[in-house]
mmCIF file with all atom_site columns, C-alpha atoms in Angstrom:
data_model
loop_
_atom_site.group_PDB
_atom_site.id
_atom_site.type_symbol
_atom_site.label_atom_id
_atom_site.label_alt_id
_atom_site.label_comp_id
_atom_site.label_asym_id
_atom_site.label_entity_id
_atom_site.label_seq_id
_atom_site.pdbx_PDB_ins_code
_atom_site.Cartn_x
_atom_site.Cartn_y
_atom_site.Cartn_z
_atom_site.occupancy
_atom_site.B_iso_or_equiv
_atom_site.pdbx_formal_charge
_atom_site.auth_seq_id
_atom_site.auth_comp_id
_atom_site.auth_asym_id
_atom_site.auth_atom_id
_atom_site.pdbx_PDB_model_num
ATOM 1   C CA . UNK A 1 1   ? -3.800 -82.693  35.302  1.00 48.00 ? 1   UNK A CA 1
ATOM 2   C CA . UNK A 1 2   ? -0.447 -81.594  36.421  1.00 48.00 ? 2   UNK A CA 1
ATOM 3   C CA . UNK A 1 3   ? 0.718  -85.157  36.870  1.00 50.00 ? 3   UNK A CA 1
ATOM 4   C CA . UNK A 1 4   ? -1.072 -86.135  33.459  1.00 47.00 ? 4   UNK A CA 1
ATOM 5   C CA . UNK A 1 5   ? 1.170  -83.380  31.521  1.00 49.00 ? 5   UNK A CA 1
ATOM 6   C CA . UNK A 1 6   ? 3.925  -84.217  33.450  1.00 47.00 ? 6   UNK A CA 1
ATOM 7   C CA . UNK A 1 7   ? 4.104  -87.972  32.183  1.00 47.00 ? 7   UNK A CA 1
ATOM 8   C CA . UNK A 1 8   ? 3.208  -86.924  28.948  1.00 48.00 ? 8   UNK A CA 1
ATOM 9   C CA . UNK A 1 9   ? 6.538  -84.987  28.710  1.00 49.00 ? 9   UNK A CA 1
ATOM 10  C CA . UNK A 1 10  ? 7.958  -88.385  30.240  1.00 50.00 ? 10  UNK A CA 1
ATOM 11  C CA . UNK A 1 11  ? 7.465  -90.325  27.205  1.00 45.00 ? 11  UNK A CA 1
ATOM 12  C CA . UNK A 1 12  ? 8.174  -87.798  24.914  1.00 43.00 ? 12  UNK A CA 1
ATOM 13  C CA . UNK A 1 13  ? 11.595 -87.484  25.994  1.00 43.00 ? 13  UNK A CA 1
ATOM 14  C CA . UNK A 1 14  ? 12.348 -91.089  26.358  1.00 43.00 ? 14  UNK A CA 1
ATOM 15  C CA . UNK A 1 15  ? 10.623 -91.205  23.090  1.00 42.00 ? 15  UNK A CA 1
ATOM 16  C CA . UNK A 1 16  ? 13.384 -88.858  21.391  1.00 58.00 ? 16  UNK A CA 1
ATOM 17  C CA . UNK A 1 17  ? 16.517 -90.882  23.056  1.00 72.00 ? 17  UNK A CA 1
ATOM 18  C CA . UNK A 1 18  ? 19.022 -91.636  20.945  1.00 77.00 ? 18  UNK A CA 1
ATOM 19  C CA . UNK A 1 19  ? 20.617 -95.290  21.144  1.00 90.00 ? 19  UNK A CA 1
ATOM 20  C CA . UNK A 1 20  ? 24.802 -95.044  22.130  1.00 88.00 ? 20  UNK A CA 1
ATOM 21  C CA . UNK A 1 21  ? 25.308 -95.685  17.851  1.00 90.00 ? 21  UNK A CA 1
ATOM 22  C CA . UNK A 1 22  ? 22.443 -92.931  16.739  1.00 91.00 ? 22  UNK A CA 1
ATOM 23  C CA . UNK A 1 23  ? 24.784 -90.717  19.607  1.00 93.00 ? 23  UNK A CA 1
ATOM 24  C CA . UNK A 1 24  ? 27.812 -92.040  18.034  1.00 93.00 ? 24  UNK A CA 1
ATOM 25  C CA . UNK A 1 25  ? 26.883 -90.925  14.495  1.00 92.00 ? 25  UNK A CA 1
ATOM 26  C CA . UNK A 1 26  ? 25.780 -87.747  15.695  1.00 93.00 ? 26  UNK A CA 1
ATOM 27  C CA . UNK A 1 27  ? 29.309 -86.667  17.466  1.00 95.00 ? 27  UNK A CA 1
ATOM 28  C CA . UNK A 1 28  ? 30.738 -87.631  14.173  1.00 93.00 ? 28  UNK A CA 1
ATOM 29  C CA . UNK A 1 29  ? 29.024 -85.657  12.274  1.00 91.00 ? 29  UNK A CA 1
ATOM 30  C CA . UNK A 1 30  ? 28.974 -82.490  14.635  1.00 93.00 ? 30  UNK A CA 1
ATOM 31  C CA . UNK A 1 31  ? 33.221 -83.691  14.208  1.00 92.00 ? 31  UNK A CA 1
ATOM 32  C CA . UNK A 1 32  ? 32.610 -83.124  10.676  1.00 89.00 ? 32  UNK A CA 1
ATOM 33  C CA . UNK A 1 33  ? 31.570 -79.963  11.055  1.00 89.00 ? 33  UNK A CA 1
ATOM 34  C CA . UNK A 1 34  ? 34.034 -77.930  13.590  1.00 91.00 ? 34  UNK A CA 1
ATOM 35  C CA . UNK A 1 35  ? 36.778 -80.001  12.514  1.00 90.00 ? 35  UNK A CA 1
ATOM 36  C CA . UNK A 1 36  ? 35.666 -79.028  8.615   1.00 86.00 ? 36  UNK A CA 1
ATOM 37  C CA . UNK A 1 37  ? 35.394 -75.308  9.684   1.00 87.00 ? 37  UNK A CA 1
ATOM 38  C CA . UNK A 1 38  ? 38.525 -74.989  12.691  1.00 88.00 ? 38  UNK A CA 1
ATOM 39  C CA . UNK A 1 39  ? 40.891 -77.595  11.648  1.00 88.00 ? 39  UNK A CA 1
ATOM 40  C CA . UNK A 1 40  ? 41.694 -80.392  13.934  1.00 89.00 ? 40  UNK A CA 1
ATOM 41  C CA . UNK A 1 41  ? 44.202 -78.515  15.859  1.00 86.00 ? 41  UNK A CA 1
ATOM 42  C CA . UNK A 1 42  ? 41.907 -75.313  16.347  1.00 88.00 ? 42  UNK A CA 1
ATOM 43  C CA . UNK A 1 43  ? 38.818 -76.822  16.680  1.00 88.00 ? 43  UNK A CA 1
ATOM 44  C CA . UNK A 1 44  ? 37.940 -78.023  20.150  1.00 92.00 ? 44  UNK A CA 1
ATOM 45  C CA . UNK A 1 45  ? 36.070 -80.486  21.846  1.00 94.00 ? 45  UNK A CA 1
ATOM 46  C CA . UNK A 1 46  ? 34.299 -78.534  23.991  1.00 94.00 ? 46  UNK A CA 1
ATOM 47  C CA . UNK A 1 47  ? 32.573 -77.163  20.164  1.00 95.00 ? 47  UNK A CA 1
ATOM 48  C CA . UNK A 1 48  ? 31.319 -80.595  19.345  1.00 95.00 ? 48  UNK A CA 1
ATOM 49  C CA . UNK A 1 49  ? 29.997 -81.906  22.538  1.00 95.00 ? 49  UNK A CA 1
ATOM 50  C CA . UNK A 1 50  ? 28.018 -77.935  22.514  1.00 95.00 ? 50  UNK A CA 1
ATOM 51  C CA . UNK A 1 51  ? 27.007 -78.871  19.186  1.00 93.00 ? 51  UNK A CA 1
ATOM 52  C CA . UNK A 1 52  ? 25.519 -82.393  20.190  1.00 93.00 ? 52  UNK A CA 1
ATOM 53  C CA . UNK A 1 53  ? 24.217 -81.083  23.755  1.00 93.00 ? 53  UNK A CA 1
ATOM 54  C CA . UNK A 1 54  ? 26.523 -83.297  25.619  1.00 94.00 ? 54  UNK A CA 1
ATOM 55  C CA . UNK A 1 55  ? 29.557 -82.437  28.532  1.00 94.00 ? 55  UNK A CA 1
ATOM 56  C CA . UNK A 1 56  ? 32.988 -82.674  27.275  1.00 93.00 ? 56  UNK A CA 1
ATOM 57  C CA . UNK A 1 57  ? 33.104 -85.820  29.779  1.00 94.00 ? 57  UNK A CA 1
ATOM 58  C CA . UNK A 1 58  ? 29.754 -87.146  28.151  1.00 94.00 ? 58  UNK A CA 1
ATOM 59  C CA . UNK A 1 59  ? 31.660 -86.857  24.482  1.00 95.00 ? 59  UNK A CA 1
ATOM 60  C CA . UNK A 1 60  ? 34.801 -88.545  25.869  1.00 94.00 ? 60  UNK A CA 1
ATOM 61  C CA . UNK A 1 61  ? 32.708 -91.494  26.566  1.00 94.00 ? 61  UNK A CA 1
ATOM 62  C CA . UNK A 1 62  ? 31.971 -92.731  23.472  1.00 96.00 ? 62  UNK A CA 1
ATOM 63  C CA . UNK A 1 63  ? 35.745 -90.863  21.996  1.00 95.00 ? 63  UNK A CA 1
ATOM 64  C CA . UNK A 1 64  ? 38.136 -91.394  24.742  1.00 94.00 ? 64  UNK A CA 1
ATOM 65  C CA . UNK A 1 65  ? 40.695 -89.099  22.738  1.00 94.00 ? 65  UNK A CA 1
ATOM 66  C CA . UNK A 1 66  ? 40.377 -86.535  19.930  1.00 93.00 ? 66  UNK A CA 1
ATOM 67  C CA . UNK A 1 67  ? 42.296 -88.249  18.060  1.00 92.00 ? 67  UNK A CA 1
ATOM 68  C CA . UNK A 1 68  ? 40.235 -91.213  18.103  1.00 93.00 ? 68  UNK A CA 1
ATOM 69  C CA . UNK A 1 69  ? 37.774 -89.200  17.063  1.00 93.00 ? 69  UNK A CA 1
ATOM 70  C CA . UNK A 1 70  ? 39.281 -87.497  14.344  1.00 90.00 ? 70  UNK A CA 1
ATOM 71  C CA . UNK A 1 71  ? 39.512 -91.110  12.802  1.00 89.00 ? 71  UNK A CA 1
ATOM 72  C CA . UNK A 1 72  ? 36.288 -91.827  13.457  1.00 91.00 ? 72  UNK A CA 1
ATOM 73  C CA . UNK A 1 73  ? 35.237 -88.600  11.389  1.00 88.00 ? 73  UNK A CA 1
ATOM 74  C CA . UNK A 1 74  ? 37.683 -89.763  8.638   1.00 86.00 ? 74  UNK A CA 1
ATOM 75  C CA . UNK A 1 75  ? 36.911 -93.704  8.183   1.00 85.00 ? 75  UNK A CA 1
ATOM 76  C CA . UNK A 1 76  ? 32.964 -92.492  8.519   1.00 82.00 ? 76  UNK A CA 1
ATOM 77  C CA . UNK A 1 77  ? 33.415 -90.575  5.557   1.00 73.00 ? 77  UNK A CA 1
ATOM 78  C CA . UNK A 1 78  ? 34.898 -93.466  3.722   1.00 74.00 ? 78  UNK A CA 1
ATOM 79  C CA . UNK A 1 79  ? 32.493 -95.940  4.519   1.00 77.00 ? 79  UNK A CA 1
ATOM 80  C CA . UNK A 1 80  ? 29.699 -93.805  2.816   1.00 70.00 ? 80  UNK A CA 1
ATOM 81  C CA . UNK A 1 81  ? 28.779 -95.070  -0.543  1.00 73.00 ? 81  UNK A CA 1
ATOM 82  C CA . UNK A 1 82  ? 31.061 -97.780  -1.049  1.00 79.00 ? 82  UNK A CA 1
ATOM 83  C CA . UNK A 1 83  ? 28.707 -100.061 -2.555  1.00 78.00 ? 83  UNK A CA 1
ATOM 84  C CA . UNK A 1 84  ? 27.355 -97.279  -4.903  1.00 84.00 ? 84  UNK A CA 1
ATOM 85  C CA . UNK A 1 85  ? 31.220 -96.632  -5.427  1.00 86.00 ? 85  UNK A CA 1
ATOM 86  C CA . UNK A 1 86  ? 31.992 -99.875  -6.384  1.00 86.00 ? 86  UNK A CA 1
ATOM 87  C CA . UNK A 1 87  ? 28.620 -100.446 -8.672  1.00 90.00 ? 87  UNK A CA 1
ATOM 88  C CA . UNK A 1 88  ? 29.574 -96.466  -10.458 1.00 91.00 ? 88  UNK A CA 1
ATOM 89  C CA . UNK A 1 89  ? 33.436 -97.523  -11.281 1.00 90.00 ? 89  UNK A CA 1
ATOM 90  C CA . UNK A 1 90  ? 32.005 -101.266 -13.013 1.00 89.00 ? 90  UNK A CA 1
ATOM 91  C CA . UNK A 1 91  ? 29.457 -99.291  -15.083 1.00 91.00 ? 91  UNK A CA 1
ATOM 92  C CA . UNK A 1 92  ? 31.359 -96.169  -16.108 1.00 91.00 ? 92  UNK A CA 1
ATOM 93  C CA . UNK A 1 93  ? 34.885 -96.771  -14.951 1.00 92.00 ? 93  UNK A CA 1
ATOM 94  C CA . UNK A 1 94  ? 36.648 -94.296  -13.214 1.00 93.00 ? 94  UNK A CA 1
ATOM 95  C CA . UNK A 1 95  ? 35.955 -90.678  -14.927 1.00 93.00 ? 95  UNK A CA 1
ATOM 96  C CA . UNK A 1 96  ? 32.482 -91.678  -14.015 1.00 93.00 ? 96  UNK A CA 1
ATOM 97  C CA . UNK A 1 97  ? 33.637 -92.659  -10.416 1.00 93.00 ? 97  UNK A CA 1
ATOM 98  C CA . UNK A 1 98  ? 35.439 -89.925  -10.132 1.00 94.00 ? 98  UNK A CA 1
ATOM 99  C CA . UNK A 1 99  ? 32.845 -87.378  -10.753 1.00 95.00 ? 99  UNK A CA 1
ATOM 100 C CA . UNK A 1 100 ? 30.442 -89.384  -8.742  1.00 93.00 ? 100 UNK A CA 1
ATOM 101 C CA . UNK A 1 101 ? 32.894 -88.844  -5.360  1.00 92.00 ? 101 UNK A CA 1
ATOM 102 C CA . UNK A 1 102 ? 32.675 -85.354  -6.154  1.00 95.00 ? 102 UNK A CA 1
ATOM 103 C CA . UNK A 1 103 ? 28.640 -84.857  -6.524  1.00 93.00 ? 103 UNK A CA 1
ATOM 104 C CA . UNK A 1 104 ? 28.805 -86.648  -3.307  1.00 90.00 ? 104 UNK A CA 1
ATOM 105 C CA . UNK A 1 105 ? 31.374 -83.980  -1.665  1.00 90.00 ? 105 UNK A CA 1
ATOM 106 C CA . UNK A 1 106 ? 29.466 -81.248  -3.473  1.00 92.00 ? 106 UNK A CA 1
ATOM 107 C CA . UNK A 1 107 ? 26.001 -82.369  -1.548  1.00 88.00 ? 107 UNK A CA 1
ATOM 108 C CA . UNK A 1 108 ? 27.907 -82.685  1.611   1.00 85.00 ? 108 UNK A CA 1
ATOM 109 C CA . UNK A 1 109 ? 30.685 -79.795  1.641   1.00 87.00 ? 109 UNK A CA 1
ATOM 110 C CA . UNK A 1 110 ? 30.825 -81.031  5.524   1.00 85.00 ? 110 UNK A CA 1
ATOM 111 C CA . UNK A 1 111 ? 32.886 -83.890  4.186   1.00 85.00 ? 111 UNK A CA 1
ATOM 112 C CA . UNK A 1 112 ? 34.510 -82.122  1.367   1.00 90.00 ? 112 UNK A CA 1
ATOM 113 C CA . UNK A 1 113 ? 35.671 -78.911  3.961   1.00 89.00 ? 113 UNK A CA 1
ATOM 114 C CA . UNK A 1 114 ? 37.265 -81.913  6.506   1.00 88.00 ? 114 UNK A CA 1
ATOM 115 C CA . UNK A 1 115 ? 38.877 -83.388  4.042   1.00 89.00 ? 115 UNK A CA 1
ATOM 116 C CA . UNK A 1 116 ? 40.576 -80.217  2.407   1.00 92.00 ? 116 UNK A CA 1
ATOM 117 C CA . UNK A 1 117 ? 41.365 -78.855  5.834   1.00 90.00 ? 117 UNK A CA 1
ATOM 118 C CA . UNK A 1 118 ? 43.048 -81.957  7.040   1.00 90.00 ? 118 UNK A CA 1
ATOM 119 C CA . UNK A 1 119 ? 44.728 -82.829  3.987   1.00 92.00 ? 119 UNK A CA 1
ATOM 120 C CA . UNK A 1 120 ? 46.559 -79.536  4.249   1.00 92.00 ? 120 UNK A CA 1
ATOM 121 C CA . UNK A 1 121 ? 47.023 -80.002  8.255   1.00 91.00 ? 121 UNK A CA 1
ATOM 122 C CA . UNK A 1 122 ? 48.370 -83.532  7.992   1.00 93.00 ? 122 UNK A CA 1
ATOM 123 C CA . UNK A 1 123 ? 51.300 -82.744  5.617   1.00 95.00 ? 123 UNK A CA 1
ATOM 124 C CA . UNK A 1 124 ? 53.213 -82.319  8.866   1.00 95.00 ? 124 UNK A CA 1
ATOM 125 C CA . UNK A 1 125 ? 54.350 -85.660  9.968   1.00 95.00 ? 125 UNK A CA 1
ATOM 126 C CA . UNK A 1 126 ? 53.392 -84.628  13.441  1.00 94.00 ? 126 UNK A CA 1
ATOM 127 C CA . UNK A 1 127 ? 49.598 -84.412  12.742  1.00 93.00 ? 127 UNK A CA 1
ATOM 128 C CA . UNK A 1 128 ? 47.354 -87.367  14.102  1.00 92.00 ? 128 UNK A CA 1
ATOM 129 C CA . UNK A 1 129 ? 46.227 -87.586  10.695  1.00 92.00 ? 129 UNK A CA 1
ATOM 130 C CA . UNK A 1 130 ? 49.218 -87.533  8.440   1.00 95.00 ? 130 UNK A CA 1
ATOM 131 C CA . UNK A 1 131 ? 49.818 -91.659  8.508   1.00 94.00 ? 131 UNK A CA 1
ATOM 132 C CA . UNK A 1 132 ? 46.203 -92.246  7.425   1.00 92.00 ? 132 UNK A CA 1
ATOM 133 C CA . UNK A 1 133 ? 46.414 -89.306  4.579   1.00 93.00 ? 133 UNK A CA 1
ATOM 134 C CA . UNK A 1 134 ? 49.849 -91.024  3.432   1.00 95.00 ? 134 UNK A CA 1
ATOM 135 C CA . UNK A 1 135 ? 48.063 -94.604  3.573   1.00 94.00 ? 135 UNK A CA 1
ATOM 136 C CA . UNK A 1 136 ? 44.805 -92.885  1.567   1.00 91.00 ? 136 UNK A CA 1
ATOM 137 C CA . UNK A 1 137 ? 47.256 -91.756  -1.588  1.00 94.00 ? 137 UNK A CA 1
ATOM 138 C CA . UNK A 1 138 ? 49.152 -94.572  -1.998  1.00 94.00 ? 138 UNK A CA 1
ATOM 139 C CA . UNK A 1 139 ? 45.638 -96.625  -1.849  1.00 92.00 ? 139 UNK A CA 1
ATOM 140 C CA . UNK A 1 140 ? 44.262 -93.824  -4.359  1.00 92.00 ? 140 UNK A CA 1
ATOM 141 C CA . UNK A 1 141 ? 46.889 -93.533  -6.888  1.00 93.00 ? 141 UNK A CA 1
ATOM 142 C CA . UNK A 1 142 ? 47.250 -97.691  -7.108  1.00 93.00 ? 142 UNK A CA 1
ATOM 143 C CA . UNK A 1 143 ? 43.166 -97.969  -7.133  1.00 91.00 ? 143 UNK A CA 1
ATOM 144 C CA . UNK A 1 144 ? 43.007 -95.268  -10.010 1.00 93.00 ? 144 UNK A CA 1
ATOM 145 C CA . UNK A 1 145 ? 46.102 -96.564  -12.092 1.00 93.00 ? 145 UNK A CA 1
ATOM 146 C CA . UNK A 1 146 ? 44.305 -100.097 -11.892 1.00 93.00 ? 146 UNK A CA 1
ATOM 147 C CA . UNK A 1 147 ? 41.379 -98.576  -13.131 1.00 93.00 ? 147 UNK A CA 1
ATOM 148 C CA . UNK A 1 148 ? 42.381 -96.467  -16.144 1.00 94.00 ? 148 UNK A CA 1
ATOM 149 C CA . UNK A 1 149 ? 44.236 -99.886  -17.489 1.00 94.00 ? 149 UNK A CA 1
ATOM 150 C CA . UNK A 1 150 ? 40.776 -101.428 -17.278 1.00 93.00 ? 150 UNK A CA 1
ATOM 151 C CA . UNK A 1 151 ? 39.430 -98.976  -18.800 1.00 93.00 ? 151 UNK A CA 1
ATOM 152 C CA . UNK A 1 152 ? 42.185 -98.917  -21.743 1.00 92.00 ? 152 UNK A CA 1
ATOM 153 C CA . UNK A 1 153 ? 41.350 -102.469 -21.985 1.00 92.00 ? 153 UNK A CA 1
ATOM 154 C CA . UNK A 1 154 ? 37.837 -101.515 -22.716 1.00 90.00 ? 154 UNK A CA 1
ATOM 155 C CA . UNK A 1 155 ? 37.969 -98.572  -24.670 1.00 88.00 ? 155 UNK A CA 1
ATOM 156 C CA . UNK A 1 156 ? 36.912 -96.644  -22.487 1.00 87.00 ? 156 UNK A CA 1
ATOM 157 C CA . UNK A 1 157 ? 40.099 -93.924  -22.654 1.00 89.00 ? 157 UNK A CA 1
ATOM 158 C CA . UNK A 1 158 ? 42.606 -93.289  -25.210 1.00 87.00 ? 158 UNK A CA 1
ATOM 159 C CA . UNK A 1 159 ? 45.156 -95.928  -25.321 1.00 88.00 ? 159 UNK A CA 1
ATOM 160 C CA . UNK A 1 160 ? 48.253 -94.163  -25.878 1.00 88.00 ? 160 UNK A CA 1
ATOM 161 C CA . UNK A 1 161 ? 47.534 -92.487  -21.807 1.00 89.00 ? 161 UNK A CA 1
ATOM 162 C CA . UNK A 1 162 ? 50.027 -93.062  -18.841 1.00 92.00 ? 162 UNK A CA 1
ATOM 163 C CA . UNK A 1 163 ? 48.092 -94.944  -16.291 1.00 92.00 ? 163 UNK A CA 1
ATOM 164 C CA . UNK A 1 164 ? 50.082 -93.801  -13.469 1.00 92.00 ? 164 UNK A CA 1
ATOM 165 C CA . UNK A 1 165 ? 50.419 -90.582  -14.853 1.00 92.00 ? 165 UNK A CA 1
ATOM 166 C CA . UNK A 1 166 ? 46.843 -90.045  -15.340 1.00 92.00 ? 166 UNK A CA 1
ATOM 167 C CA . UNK A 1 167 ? 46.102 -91.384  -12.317 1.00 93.00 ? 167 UNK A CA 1
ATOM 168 C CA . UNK A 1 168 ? 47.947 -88.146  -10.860 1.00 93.00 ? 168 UNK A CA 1
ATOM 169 C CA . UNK A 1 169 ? 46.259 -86.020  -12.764 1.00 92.00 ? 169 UNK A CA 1
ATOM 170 C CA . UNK A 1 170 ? 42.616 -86.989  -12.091 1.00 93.00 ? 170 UNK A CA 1
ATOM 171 C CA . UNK A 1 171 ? 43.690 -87.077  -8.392  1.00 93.00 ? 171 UNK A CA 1
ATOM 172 C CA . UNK A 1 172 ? 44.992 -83.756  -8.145  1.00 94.00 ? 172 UNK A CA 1
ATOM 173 C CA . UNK A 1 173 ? 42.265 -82.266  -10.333 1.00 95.00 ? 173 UNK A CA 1
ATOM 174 C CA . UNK A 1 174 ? 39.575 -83.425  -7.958  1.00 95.00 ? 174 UNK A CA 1
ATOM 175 C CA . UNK A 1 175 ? 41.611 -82.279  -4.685  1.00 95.00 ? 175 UNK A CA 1
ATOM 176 C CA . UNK A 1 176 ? 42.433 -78.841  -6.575  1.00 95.00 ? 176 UNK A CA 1
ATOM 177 C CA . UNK A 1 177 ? 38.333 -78.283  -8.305  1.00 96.00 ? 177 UNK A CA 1
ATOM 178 C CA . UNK A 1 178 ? 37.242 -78.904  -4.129  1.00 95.00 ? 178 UNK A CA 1
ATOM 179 C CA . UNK A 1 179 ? 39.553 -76.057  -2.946  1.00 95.00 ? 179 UNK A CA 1
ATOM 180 C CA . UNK A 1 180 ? 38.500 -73.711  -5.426  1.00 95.00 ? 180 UNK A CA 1
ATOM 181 C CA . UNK A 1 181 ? 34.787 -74.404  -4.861  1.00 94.00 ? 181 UNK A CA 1
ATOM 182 C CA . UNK A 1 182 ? 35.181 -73.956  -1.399  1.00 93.00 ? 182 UNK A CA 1
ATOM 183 C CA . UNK A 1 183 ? 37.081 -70.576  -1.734  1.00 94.00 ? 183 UNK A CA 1
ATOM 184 C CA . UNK A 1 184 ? 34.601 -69.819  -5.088  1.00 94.00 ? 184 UNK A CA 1
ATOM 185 C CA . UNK A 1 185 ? 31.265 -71.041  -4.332  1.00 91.00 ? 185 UNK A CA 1
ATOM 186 C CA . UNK A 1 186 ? 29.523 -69.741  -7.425  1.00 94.00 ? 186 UNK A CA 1
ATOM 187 C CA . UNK A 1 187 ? 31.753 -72.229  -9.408  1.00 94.00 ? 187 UNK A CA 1
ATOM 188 C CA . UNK A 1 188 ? 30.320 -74.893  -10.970 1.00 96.00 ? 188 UNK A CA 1
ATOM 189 C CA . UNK A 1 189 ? 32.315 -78.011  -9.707  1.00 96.00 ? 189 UNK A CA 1
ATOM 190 C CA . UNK A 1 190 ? 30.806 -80.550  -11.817 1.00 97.00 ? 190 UNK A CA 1
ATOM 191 C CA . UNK A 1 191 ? 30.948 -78.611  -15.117 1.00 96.00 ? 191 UNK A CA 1
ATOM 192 C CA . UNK A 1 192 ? 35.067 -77.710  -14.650 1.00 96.00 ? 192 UNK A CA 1
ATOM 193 C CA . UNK A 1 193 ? 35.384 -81.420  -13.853 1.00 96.00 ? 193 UNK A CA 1
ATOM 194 C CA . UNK A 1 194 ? 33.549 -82.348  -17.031 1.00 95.00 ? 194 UNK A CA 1
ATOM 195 C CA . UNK A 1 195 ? 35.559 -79.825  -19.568 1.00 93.00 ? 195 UNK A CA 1
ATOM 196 C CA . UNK A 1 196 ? 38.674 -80.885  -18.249 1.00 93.00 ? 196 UNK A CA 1
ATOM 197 C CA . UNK A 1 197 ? 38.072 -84.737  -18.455 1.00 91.00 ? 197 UNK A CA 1
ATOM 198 C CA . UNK A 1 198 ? 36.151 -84.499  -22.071 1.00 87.00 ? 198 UNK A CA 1
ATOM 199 C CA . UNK A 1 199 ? 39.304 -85.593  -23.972 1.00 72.00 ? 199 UNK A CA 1
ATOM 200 C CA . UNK A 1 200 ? 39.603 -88.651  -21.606 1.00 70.00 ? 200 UNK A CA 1
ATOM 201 C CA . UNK A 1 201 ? 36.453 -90.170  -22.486 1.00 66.00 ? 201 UNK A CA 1
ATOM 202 C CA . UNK A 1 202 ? 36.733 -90.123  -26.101 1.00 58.00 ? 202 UNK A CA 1
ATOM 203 C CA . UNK A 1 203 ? 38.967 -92.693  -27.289 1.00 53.00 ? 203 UNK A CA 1
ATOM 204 C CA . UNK A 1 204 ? 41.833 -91.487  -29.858 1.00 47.00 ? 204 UNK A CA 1
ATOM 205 C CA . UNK A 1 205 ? 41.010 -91.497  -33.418 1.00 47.00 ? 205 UNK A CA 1
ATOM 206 C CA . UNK A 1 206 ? 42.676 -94.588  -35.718 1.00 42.00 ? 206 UNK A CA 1
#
């Protein structure tokens, strides 16, 4: 019987094995997490690989660096939904986008902690992150500007707006409403994102 149990536990465990990706994803998102909570430069690696059940040499096998995977965390998070992303700015253009990135970040503060954290961190040109935040703003600010002139074009928003300028605005409004709502978390993120955009949406009156 003993042997019997014994090779029943057997399979179970190989059973519940992750492949080297599943493990991948899962440092990642245990990444997320400490990194989200500790910043990058506080929060160590010894707290993810506890967090995943793995040695600090076991972690640095699939991340040879911290760095690399601090990066990791980062591009994961931009690889989620880009297809949705894509298919929300086509059918409501980018107030719509917009608001849809922020759902998203509101059903996984994970992502939208890391990213508020690490914005603020990488402000200092030293930080591992700062070339990839600098790289994300310039991508941001061109992507949005390109996308409220579309949206002009359609009728979408008033026509007498500054692209760039708006552009700006929407992008600081959605870093600034996902500071507050981590630091207020009764605060209804969506709904302050929806009374300050209401006169975008509308075009002007002729």
């Amino acid at each position: 019987m003993t042997d019997i149990a014994a090779s029943r536990v057997g399979v179970r465990t190989r059973a519940k094995r992750s492949t080297p990706e599943q493990r991948r994803l899962q440092i990642i998102d245990a990444a997320v997490s400490v990194f989200g909570r500790q910043g990058y430069r506080q929060g160590a690696l010894k707290t993810v690989a506890d967090e995943v059940g793995l040695t600090i040499q076991g972690l640095l096998h699939y991340f040879p660096t911290k760095e690399e995977l601090l990066l990791a965390a980062l591009h994961h998070r931009n690889a989620l939904d880009r297809e949705n992303l894509q298919r929300v700015l086509e059918e409501g253009g980018v107030v719509a986008v917009t608001r849809y990135i922020l759902q998203r970040n509101v059903e996984h503060p994970g992502f939208m902690r890391l990213f508020v954290t690490l914005a603020a961190e990488a402000t200092d040109p030293d930080h591992p992150a700062h070339e990839y935040f600098v790289e994300r703003y310039t991508r941001v600010f061109s992507y949005a500007g390109e996308a409220i002139q579309a949206d002009v074009r359609k009728g979408a928003i008033r026509p007498d707006v500054d692209a760039d300028a708006l552009a700006e605005q929407l992008v600081a409004l959605m870093d600034g409403l996902q500071l507050q709502a981590l630091l207020r978390p009764e605060m209804d993120l969506l709904a302050a994102f929806d009374r300050a955009v209401a006169a975008l949406v509308t075009p002007a009156e002729r």
